[in-house]
Amino acid sequence: MDKLTKTTGIALLKKLREIRQFEERIIPLYPTDVMVTPVHLHIGQEAVPVGVCAHLTAADTIFFGHRTHGPALAKGMDMNKLMAELYGRTTGCSRSYGGSMHVVDPANGMLGSSAIVGGSIALGVGSALAAKLSGQDRIAVSYFGDGAMDSGVFWESINFAALKQVPVLFVCENNLLSNTMTQAEHLFAKPTAVVQNFMPAFSADGTDVQSVYSVVGEAIAHIRTKRQPAFVECRTKRWMKHQGVDRDDLTYNKVDPKQDDPIWKLEQGLLENSMITEAEIKQITKDIELRIDAAIEFAQNSPFPNAEDLVREV
Ligand SMILES: Cc1ncc(C[n+]2csc(CCOP(=O)(O)OP(=O)(O)O)c2C)c(N)n1
Ligand SMILES: [Mg+2]
């Protein structure tokens, strides 16, 4: 625990647990069809959004893809609004128009997520360019999976951000899988090896929130002080199938229940350094469960859209 204070460590643990427990509650509910959206779960990968968003303010913007629950909750989205969106209710963060893959929360810097792989990378660059042109000191984050790195828009965005020197952080949440395709099947070179020709490029252990927190902290310090772009690759493990609520069973995606678990790692570190007790962990877990109970109740009691809502935003 050389990199974290007690306060930061506990704050990170609460966010990791919030995302994990939120999604663990989705698992049994999902087959009952109360949720009217596909879901791509973040379980096992929570350290990446949590370690990144711990360095962001509400004014900093973030754009992500189809796997939204982790970054959305980490950036500060209200759990009730996210749950209601999954239930397809008008009180959802996207007023039921989006579902799990399209979440918005402008007050917390979430202006849109895209189900098109790579579809939001350029939006982060545009947001950073806007900050630069209007003299705002906020930054933007383009957050995507390794599957997006073979898209043209990724390379255009890297080039443009470096050319115009805009304050954007590119985060590659690298689970080494694009659906069932391995990275070696679609990417010519290691991510950081190529990108470092354009901007500072860092690597973090995405199964360890301490690592993500400290590496991203360095990258963001660079962006905030120099007003230049940076890139961070976070190596992580996908525990669940690409989509849906089943555990992954690919023979080439083996998960170690401890070493690949950011929550286990952080809790061990905090316990060993007497920064937390077992009883405090239990209390944190229980408090989050109660908030999820409330979020489910909120979603269940919220209205479905009606015929007028269908064309309200058109
Ligand atoms: C342009 C485009 N091509 C293909 C798809 C189908 N698709 C959805 S998610 C996905 C895999 C994306 O992998 P990655 O970007 O690494 O994200 P991960 O699911 O691993 O978090 C694919 C191929 C899509 N949505 N958009
Ligand atoms: Mg991936």
mmCIF file of C-alpha atoms and ligand atoms in Angstrom:
data_model
loop_
_atom_site.group_PDB
_atom_site.id
_atom_site.type_symbol
_atom_site.label_atom_id
_atom_site.label_comp_id
_atom_site.label_asym_id
_atom_site.label_seq_id
_atom_site.Cartn_x
_atom_site.Cartn_y
_atom_site.Cartn_z
ATOM 1 C CA MET A 1 0.000 0.000 0.000
ATOM 2 C CA ASP A 2 2.893 2.317 -0.673
ATOM 3 C CA LYS A 3 0.893 4.368 -3.138
ATOM 4 C CA LEU A 4 -2.358 5.029 -1.294
ATOM 5 C CA THR A 5 -3.396 6.889 1.821
ATOM 6 C CA LYS A 6 -6.073 5.333 4.009
ATOM 7 C CA THR A 7 -8.679 7.869 2.853
ATOM 8 C CA THR A 8 -7.987 7.272 -0.828
ATOM 9 C CA GLY A 9 -7.796 3.508 -0.376
ATOM 10 C CA ILE A 10 -11.195 3.369 1.296
ATOM 11 C CA ALA A 11 -12.745 5.730 -1.278
ATOM 12 C CA LEU A 12 -11.450 3.503 -4.086
ATOM 13 C CA LEU A 13 -12.743 0.376 -2.344
ATOM 14 C CA LYS A 14 -16.224 1.893 -2.015
ATOM 15 C CA LYS A 15 -16.338 2.623 -5.744
ATOM 16 C CA LEU A 16 -14.987 -0.809 -6.712
ATOM 17 C CA ARG A 17 -17.600 -2.434 -4.519
ATOM 18 C CA GLU A 18 -20.382 -0.168 -5.807
ATOM 19 C CA ILE A 19 -19.760 -1.300 -9.393
ATOM 20 C CA ARG A 20 -19.249 -4.980 -8.474
ATOM 21 C CA GLN A 21 -22.323 -5.200 -6.259
ATOM 22 C CA PHE A 22 -24.491 -3.230 -8.696
ATOM 23 C CA GLU A 23 -23.664 -5.724 -11.416
ATOM 24 C CA GLU A 24 -23.925 -8.764 -9.162
ATOM 25 C CA ARG A 25 -27.523 -7.750 -8.519
ATOM 26 C CA ILE A 26 -28.150 -7.529 -12.259
ATOM 27 C CA ILE A 27 -27.127 -11.184 -12.708
ATOM 28 C CA PRO A 28 -30.177 -12.873 -11.122
ATOM 29 C CA LEU A 29 -32.606 -10.153 -12.235
ATOM 30 C CA TYR A 30 -31.607 -10.159 -15.882
ATOM 31 C CA PRO A 31 -33.099 -13.554 -16.857
ATOM 32 C CA THR A 32 -36.488 -12.412 -15.473
ATOM 33 C CA ASP A 33 -36.689 -9.860 -18.314
ATOM 34 C CA VAL A 34 -37.253 -6.838 -16.097
ATOM 35 C CA MET A 35 -34.334 -5.154 -17.855
ATOM 36 C CA VAL A 36 -35.041 -4.189 -21.429
ATOM 37 C CA THR A 37 -31.505 -3.798 -22.722
ATOM 38 C CA PRO A 38 -28.432 -5.854 -23.522
ATOM 39 C CA VAL A 39 -25.787 -5.607 -20.776
ATOM 40 C CA HIS A 40 -21.995 -5.778 -20.951
ATOM 41 C CA LEU A 41 -20.734 -6.301 -17.420
ATOM 42 C CA HIS A 42 -17.628 -4.767 -15.904
ATOM 43 C CA ILE A 43 -17.103 -7.389 -13.188
ATOM 44 C CA GLY A 44 -13.360 -7.975 -12.700
ATOM 45 C CA GLN A 45 -12.406 -4.836 -14.648
ATOM 46 C CA GLU A 46 -13.576 -2.286 -12.058
ATOM 47 C CA ALA A 47 -10.075 -1.073 -11.171
ATOM 48 C CA VAL A 48 -9.738 0.663 -14.518
ATOM 49 C CA PRO A 49 -12.694 3.072 -14.408
ATOM 50 C CA VAL A 50 -12.274 3.584 -10.658
ATOM 51 C CA GLY A 51 -8.539 4.370 -10.873
ATOM 52 C CA VAL A 52 -9.136 6.736 -13.798
ATOM 53 C CA CYS A 53 -12.191 8.591 -12.512
ATOM 54 C CA ALA A 54 -10.647 9.151 -9.069
ATOM 55 C CA HIS A 55 -8.567 11.850 -10.791
ATOM 56 C CA LEU A 56 -11.456 13.585 -12.551
ATOM 57 C CA THR A 57 -13.740 16.404 -11.485
ATOM 58 C CA ALA A 58 -17.379 16.689 -12.553
ATOM 59 C CA ALA A 59 -16.310 19.279 -15.143
ATOM 60 C CA ASP A 60 -13.889 16.857 -16.812
ATOM 61 C CA THR A 61 -15.674 14.975 -19.577
ATOM 62 C CA ILE A 62 -15.527 11.260 -20.328
ATOM 63 C CA PHE A 63 -16.739 9.333 -23.374
ATOM 64 C CA PHE A 64 -16.973 5.570 -23.374
ATOM 65 C CA GLY A 65 -18.356 2.638 -25.316
ATOM 66 C CA HIS A 66 -20.800 -0.219 -24.796
ATOM 67 C CA ARG A 67 -19.422 -1.378 -21.399
ATOM 68 C CA THR A 68 -20.784 1.588 -19.477
ATOM 69 C CA HIS A 69 -21.673 0.658 -15.889
ATOM 70 C CA GLY A 70 -18.094 0.845 -14.577
ATOM 71 C CA PRO A 71 -17.115 4.256 -15.949
ATOM 72 C CA ALA A 72 -20.598 5.710 -15.391
ATOM 73 C CA LEU A 73 -20.733 4.833 -11.679
ATOM 74 C CA ALA A 74 -17.051 5.673 -11.197
ATOM 75 C CA LYS A 75 -17.597 9.144 -12.711
ATOM 76 C CA GLY A 76 -20.462 9.786 -10.328
ATOM 77 C CA MET A 77 -23.678 8.711 -12.005
ATOM 78 C CA ASP A 78 -26.559 8.237 -9.616
ATOM 79 C CA MET A 79 -27.254 4.519 -9.160
ATOM 80 C CA ASN A 80 -31.021 5.062 -9.274
ATOM 81 C CA LYS A 81 -30.813 6.685 -12.688
ATOM 82 C CA LEU A 82 -28.600 3.948 -14.108
ATOM 83 C CA MET A 83 -30.839 1.193 -12.753
ATOM 84 C CA ALA A 84 -33.955 2.926 -14.081
ATOM 85 C CA GLU A 85 -32.328 3.152 -17.507
ATOM 86 C CA LEU A 86 -31.754 -0.607 -17.480
ATOM 87 C CA TYR A 87 -35.423 -1.044 -16.587
ATOM 88 C CA GLY A 88 -36.390 1.189 -19.539
ATOM 89 C CA ARG A 89 -38.096 3.796 -17.369
ATOM 90 C CA THR A 90 -38.451 7.517 -18.007
ATOM 91 C CA THR A 91 -36.524 8.325 -14.818
ATOM 92 C CA GLY A 92 -33.433 6.652 -16.317
ATOM 93 C CA CYS A 93 -30.291 8.656 -17.055
ATOM 94 C CA SER A 94 -31.222 8.686 -20.742
ATOM 95 C CA ARG A 95 -34.976 8.839 -20.052
ATOM 96 C CA SER A 96 -35.310 5.259 -21.363
ATOM 97 C CA TYR A 97 -34.092 6.125 -24.860
ATOM 98 C CA GLY A 98 -30.656 4.597 -24.405
ATOM 99 C CA GLY A 99 -30.457 1.428 -22.331
ATOM 100 C CA SER A 100 -27.193 0.156 -20.915
ATOM 101 C CA MET A 101 -25.021 1.162 -23.863
ATOM 102 C CA HIS A 102 -26.138 4.800 -24.195
ATOM 103 C CA VAL A 103 -25.911 6.650 -20.922
ATOM 104 C CA VAL A 104 -25.693 10.390 -20.376
ATOM 105 C CA ASP A 105 -25.200 12.582 -17.328
ATOM 106 C CA PRO A 106 -24.069 16.060 -18.394
ATOM 107 C CA ALA A 107 -23.809 17.344 -14.805
ATOM 108 C CA ASN A 108 -21.122 14.735 -14.182
ATOM 109 C CA GLY A 109 -19.326 15.220 -17.513
ATOM 110 C CA MET A 110 -20.881 12.274 -19.334
ATOM 111 C CA LEU A 111 -22.109 13.603 -22.636
ATOM 112 C CA GLY A 112 -22.651 10.289 -24.371
ATOM 113 C CA SER A 113 -21.489 6.720 -24.837
ATOM 114 C CA SER A 114 -21.499 4.793 -28.087
ATOM 115 C CA ALA A 115 -22.342 1.195 -28.951
ATOM 116 C CA ILE A 116 -20.219 1.535 -32.072
ATOM 117 C CA VAL A 117 -16.766 0.233 -31.234
ATOM 118 C CA GLY A 118 -14.451 3.273 -31.260
ATOM 119 C CA GLY A 119 -17.458 5.525 -31.826
ATOM 120 C CA SER A 120 -16.789 7.861 -28.917
ATOM 121 C CA ILE A 121 -12.997 8.220 -29.172
ATOM 122 C CA ALA A 122 -13.161 11.259 -31.447
ATOM 123 C CA LEU A 123 -15.813 12.836 -29.211
ATOM 124 C CA GLY A 124 -13.312 12.999 -26.355
ATOM 125 C CA VAL A 125 -10.814 14.699 -28.640
ATOM 126 C CA GLY A 126 -13.484 17.179 -29.730
ATOM 127 C CA SER A 127 -14.374 17.904 -26.125
ATOM 128 C CA ALA A 128 -10.706 18.506 -25.305
ATOM 129 C CA LEU A 129 -10.357 20.771 -28.341
ATOM 130 C CA ALA A 130 -13.384 22.745 -27.147
ATOM 131 C CA ALA A 131 -11.754 23.119 -23.717
ATOM 132 C CA LYS A 132 -8.572 24.387 -25.342
ATOM 133 C CA LEU A 133 -10.312 26.832 -27.682
ATOM 134 C CA SER A 134 -12.551 28.248 -24.962
ATOM 135 C CA GLY A 135 -9.772 28.489 -22.379
ATOM 136 C CA GLN A 136 -11.335 26.052 -19.891
ATOM 137 C CA ASP A 137 -8.921 24.167 -17.677
ATOM 138 C CA ARG A 138 -10.886 20.902 -17.681
ATOM 139 C CA ILE A 139 -9.684 17.800 -19.501
ATOM 140 C CA ALA A 140 -11.462 15.088 -21.524
ATOM 141 C CA VAL A 141 -11.133 11.311 -21.459
ATOM 142 C CA SER A 142 -11.664 8.950 -24.382
ATOM 143 C CA TYR A 143 -12.230 5.551 -22.787
ATOM 144 C CA PHE A 144 -12.379 2.436 -24.979
ATOM 145 C CA GLY A 145 -11.532 -1.266 -25.222
ATOM 146 C CA ASP A 146 -8.613 -2.843 -27.035
ATOM 147 C CA GLY A 147 -11.026 -3.849 -29.804
ATOM 148 C CA ALA A 148 -11.347 -0.171 -30.742
ATOM 149 C CA MET A 149 -7.636 0.179 -31.394
ATOM 150 C CA ASP A 150 -7.828 -1.330 -34.848
ATOM 151 C CA SER A 151 -10.392 1.238 -35.966
ATOM 152 C CA GLY A 152 -9.519 4.138 -38.241
ATOM 153 C CA VAL A 153 -11.081 6.646 -35.871
ATOM 154 C CA PHE A 154 -8.636 5.639 -33.119
ATOM 155 C CA TRP A 155 -5.620 6.492 -35.275
ATOM 156 C CA GLU A 156 -7.214 9.685 -36.604
ATOM 157 C CA SER A 157 -7.960 10.745 -33.040
ATOM 158 C CA ILE A 158 -4.427 10.005 -31.810
ATOM 159 C CA ASN A 159 -2.979 11.936 -34.736
ATOM 160 C CA PHE A 160 -5.328 14.917 -34.367
ATOM 161 C CA ALA A 161 -4.907 15.134 -30.580
ATOM 162 C CA ALA A 162 -1.124 15.116 -30.930
ATOM 163 C CA LEU A 163 -1.180 17.560 -33.835
ATOM 164 C CA LYS A 164 -3.403 20.060 -32.020
ATOM 165 C CA GLN A 165 -2.007 19.306 -28.539
ATOM 166 C CA VAL A 166 -5.350 19.011 -26.797
ATOM 167 C CA PRO A 167 -5.841 17.972 -23.157
ATOM 168 C CA VAL A 168 -7.256 14.495 -23.694
ATOM 169 C CA LEU A 169 -6.477 11.227 -21.944
ATOM 170 C CA PHE A 170 -6.878 8.104 -24.033
ATOM 171 C CA VAL A 171 -7.608 5.089 -21.837
ATOM 172 C CA CYS A 172 -7.456 1.612 -23.344
ATOM 173 C CA GLU A 173 -9.179 -0.874 -21.057
ATOM 174 C CA ASN A 174 -7.273 -3.815 -22.434
ATOM 175 C CA ASN A 175 -8.921 -7.126 -21.554
ATOM 176 C CA LEU A 176 -7.149 -8.683 -24.549
ATOM 177 C CA LEU A 177 -10.508 -9.626 -26.030
ATOM 178 C CA SER A 178 -12.754 -8.121 -28.655
ATOM 179 C CA ASN A 179 -15.830 -10.255 -28.061
ATOM 180 C CA THR A 180 -14.181 -13.690 -28.519
ATOM 181 C CA MET A 181 -11.296 -12.485 -30.718
ATOM 182 C CA THR A 182 -7.859 -12.273 -29.132
ATOM 183 C CA GLN A 183 -5.809 -9.130 -29.504
ATOM 184 C CA ALA A 184 -3.131 -10.924 -31.497
ATOM 185 C CA GLU A 185 -5.717 -11.646 -34.194
ATOM 186 C CA HIS A 186 -6.541 -7.996 -34.888
ATOM 187 C CA LEU A 187 -3.730 -5.755 -33.645
ATOM 188 C CA PHE A 188 -0.331 -5.560 -35.296
ATOM 189 C CA ALA A 189 1.684 -4.116 -32.437
ATOM 190 C CA LYS A 190 1.478 -3.563 -28.690
ATOM 191 C CA PRO A 191 -0.679 -0.472 -28.000
ATOM 192 C CA THR A 192 1.861 1.645 -26.126
ATOM 193 C CA ALA A 193 4.678 0.816 -28.553
ATOM 194 C CA VAL A 194 3.011 2.666 -31.417
ATOM 195 C CA VAL A 195 1.211 5.427 -29.553
ATOM 196 C CA GLN A 196 4.364 6.600 -27.785
ATOM 197 C CA ASN A 197 5.481 8.123 -31.073
ATOM 198 C CA PHE A 198 2.595 10.582 -30.737
ATOM 199 C CA MET A 199 2.347 11.297 -27.002
ATOM 200 C CA PRO A 200 3.467 9.996 -23.584
ATOM 201 C CA ALA A 201 2.166 6.430 -23.311
ATOM 202 C CA PHE A 202 1.873 4.566 -20.020
ATOM 203 C CA SER A 203 0.948 1.017 -18.975
ATOM 204 C CA ALA A 204 -0.859 0.024 -15.797
ATOM 205 C CA ASP A 205 -1.933 -3.231 -14.211
ATOM 206 C CA GLY A 206 -5.677 -2.984 -14.704
ATOM 207 C CA THR A 207 -6.379 -5.699 -12.131
ATOM 208 C CA ASP A 208 -4.830 -3.503 -9.446
ATOM 209 C CA VAL A 209 -6.475 -0.202 -8.594
ATOM 210 C CA GLN A 210 -3.294 1.066 -6.915
ATOM 211 C CA SER A 211 -1.450 0.671 -10.188
ATOM 212 C CA VAL A 212 -4.167 2.342 -12.281
ATOM 213 C CA TYR A 213 -4.539 5.163 -9.751
ATOM 214 C CA SER A 214 -0.841 5.910 -9.681
ATOM 215 C CA VAL A 215 -0.109 5.565 -13.427
ATOM 216 C CA VAL A 216 -3.190 7.544 -14.475
ATOM 217 C CA GLY A 217 -2.306 10.148 -11.857
ATOM 218 C CA GLU A 218 1.029 10.660 -13.622
ATOM 219 C CA ALA A 219 -0.598 10.820 -17.068
ATOM 220 C CA ILE A 220 -3.248 13.296 -15.929
ATOM 221 C CA ALA A 221 -0.677 15.485 -14.182
ATOM 222 C CA HIS A 222 1.068 15.691 -17.558
ATOM 223 C CA ILE A 223 -2.196 16.621 -19.328
ATOM 224 C CA ARG A 224 -3.243 19.206 -16.733
ATOM 225 C CA THR A 225 0.093 20.958 -16.540
ATOM 226 C CA LYS A 226 1.277 20.747 -20.144
ATOM 227 C CA ARG A 227 -2.175 20.792 -21.800
ATOM 228 C CA GLN A 228 -1.051 17.921 -24.013
ATOM 229 C CA PRO A 229 -2.573 14.466 -24.683
ATOM 230 C CA ALA A 230 -1.496 11.209 -23.050
ATOM 231 C CA PHE A 231 -2.357 7.534 -23.385
ATOM 232 C CA VAL A 232 -2.706 4.807 -20.758
ATOM 233 C CA GLU A 233 -3.148 1.115 -21.420
ATOM 234 C CA CYS A 234 -4.630 -0.829 -18.487
ATOM 235 C CA ARG A 235 -4.235 -4.604 -18.788
ATOM 236 C CA THR A 236 -7.171 -6.351 -17.230
ATOM 237 C CA LYS A 237 -9.219 -9.569 -17.339
ATOM 238 C CA ARG A 238 -12.790 -9.973 -18.491
ATOM 239 C CA TRP A 239 -14.583 -12.336 -16.090
ATOM 240 C CA MET A 240 -17.945 -12.467 -17.819
ATOM 241 C CA LYS A 241 -19.004 -13.328 -21.355
ATOM 242 C CA HIS A 242 -18.742 -10.386 -23.717
ATOM 243 C CA GLN A 243 -22.444 -9.693 -23.303
ATOM 244 C CA GLY A 244 -25.051 -10.956 -20.852
ATOM 245 C CA VAL A 245 -24.729 -12.296 -17.314
ATOM 246 C CA ASP A 246 -22.862 -15.599 -17.685
ATOM 247 C CA ARG A 247 -19.281 -16.272 -16.644
ATOM 248 C CA ASP A 248 -16.812 -16.404 -19.496
ATOM 249 C CA ASP A 249 -15.810 -19.927 -20.495
ATOM 250 C CA LEU A 250 -13.217 -19.311 -23.206
ATOM 251 C CA THR A 251 -10.291 -21.682 -22.775
ATOM 252 C CA TYR A 252 -7.892 -18.815 -23.596
ATOM 253 C CA ASN A 253 -9.326 -16.423 -21.000
ATOM 254 C CA LYS A 254 -8.522 -18.035 -17.669
ATOM 255 C CA VAL A 255 -9.292 -15.936 -14.603
ATOM 256 C CA ASP A 256 -7.477 -16.235 -11.279
ATOM 257 C CA PRO A 257 -10.111 -15.533 -8.601
ATOM 258 C CA LYS A 258 -7.619 -13.689 -6.428
ATOM 259 C CA GLN A 259 -4.814 -12.268 -8.559
ATOM 260 C CA ASP A 260 -7.288 -10.995 -11.157
ATOM 261 C CA ASP A 261 -9.638 -9.535 -8.567
ATOM 262 C CA PRO A 262 -9.057 -5.837 -7.868
ATOM 263 C CA ILE A 263 -11.346 -5.935 -4.827
ATOM 264 C CA TRP A 264 -9.561 -8.869 -3.204
ATOM 265 C CA LYS A 265 -6.199 -7.217 -3.849
ATOM 266 C CA LEU A 266 -7.185 -3.856 -2.396
ATOM 267 C CA GLU A 267 -8.930 -5.339 0.623
ATOM 268 C CA GLN A 268 -5.898 -7.511 1.377
ATOM 269 C CA GLY A 269 -3.625 -4.473 1.146
ATOM 270 C CA LEU A 270 -5.848 -2.345 3.368
ATOM 271 C CA LEU A 271 -6.236 -5.120 5.946
ATOM 272 C CA GLU A 272 -2.522 -5.935 6.047
ATOM 273 C CA ASN A 273 -1.705 -2.278 6.606
ATOM 274 C CA SER A 274 -4.388 -1.884 9.296
ATOM 275 C CA MET A 275 -6.167 0.724 7.205
ATOM 276 C CA ILE A 276 -9.499 -1.099 7.446
ATOM 277 C CA THR A 277 -11.103 -3.868 9.530
ATOM 278 C CA GLU A 278 -13.212 -6.824 8.409
ATOM 279 C CA ALA A 279 -16.165 -5.210 10.195
ATOM 280 C CA GLU A 280 -15.716 -1.974 8.235
ATOM 281 C CA ILE A 281 -15.623 -3.917 4.953
ATOM 282 C CA LYS A 282 -18.869 -5.657 5.951
ATOM 283 C CA GLN A 283 -20.468 -2.302 6.716
ATOM 284 C CA ILE A 284 -19.373 -0.814 3.376
ATOM 285 C CA THR A 285 -20.790 -3.861 1.584
ATOM 286 C CA LYS A 286 -24.084 -3.611 3.481
ATOM 287 C CA ASP A 287 -24.490 0.135 2.872
ATOM 288 C CA ILE A 288 -24.041 -0.422 -0.863
ATOM 289 C CA GLU A 289 -26.560 -3.289 -0.872
ATOM 290 C CA LEU A 290 -29.121 -0.960 0.731
ATOM 291 C CA ARG A 291 -28.477 1.683 -1.927
ATOM 292 C CA ILE A 292 -28.941 -0.970 -4.641
ATOM 293 C CA ASP A 293 -32.203 -2.135 -3.001
ATOM 294 C CA ALA A 294 -33.367 1.475 -3.171
ATOM 295 C CA ALA A 295 -32.248 1.801 -6.798
ATOM 296 C CA ILE A 296 -34.190 -1.321 -7.809
ATOM 297 C CA GLU A 297 -37.271 -0.079 -5.993
ATOM 298 C CA PHE A 298 -36.905 3.327 -7.648
ATOM 299 C CA ALA A 299 -36.647 1.686 -11.076
ATOM 300 C CA GLN A 300 -39.587 -0.672 -10.488
ATOM 301 C CA ASN A 301 -41.805 2.183 -9.351
ATOM 302 C CA SER A 302 -40.916 4.508 -12.215
ATOM 303 C CA PRO A 303 -43.131 4.894 -15.308
ATOM 304 C CA PHE A 304 -42.479 3.353 -18.685
ATOM 305 C CA PRO A 305 -42.422 5.842 -21.573
ATOM 306 C CA ASN A 306 -45.737 6.506 -23.297
ATOM 307 C CA ALA A 307 -46.615 7.240 -26.917
ATOM 308 C CA GLU A 308 -45.778 10.947 -26.531
ATOM 309 C CA ASP A 309 -42.339 10.135 -25.133
ATOM 310 C CA LEU A 310 -41.623 8.208 -28.310
ATOM 311 C CA VAL A 311 -41.273 11.401 -30.323
ATOM 312 C CA ARG A 312 -40.489 13.883 -27.532
ATOM 313 C CA GLU A 313 -36.814 14.342 -28.431
ATOM 314 C CA VAL A 314 -37.266 14.086 -32.191
HETATM 315 C C1 LIG B 1 -17.845 -0.780 -35.505
HETATM 316 C C2 LIG B 1 -18.327 -1.974 -34.746
HETATM 317 N N1 LIG B 1 -17.882 -3.200 -35.098
HETATM 318 C C3 LIG B 1 -18.303 -4.288 -34.422
HETATM 319 C C4 LIG B 1 -19.198 -4.169 -33.375
HETATM 320 C C5 LIG B 1 -19.646 -5.397 -32.581
HETATM 321 N N2 LIG B 1 -18.965 -5.381 -31.287
HETATM 322 C C6 LIG B 1 -19.567 -4.897 -30.191
HETATM 323 S S1 LIG B 1 -18.567 -4.912 -28.857
HETATM 324 C C7 LIG B 1 -17.313 -5.653 -29.724
HETATM 325 C C8 LIG B 1 -16.013 -5.994 -29.066
HETATM 326 C C9 LIG B 1 -15.329 -4.786 -28.551
HETATM 327 O O1 LIG B 1 -14.164 -5.138 -27.864
HETATM 328 P P1 LIG B 1 -13.410 -4.050 -27.032
HETATM 329 O O2 LIG B 1 -13.447 -2.750 -27.744
HETATM 330 O O3 LIG B 1 -12.095 -4.598 -26.675
HETATM 331 O O4 LIG B 1 -14.331 -3.867 -25.740
HETATM 332 P P2 LIG B 1 -14.674 -4.950 -24.641
HETATM 333 O O5 LIG B 1 -15.988 -5.564 -25.070
HETATM 334 O O6 LIG B 1 -13.583 -5.936 -24.579
HETATM 335 O O7 LIG B 1 -14.838 -4.165 -23.398
HETATM 336 C C10 LIG B 1 -17.695 -5.839 -31.047
HETATM 337 C C11 LIG B 1 -16.821 -6.440 -32.067
HETATM 338 C C12 LIG B 1 -19.651 -2.876 -33.057
HETATM 339 N N3 LIG B 1 -20.507 -2.651 -32.057
HETATM 340 N N4 LIG B 1 -19.189 -1.793 -33.738
HETATM 341 MG MG MG B 2 -11.557 -5.769 -25.115
#
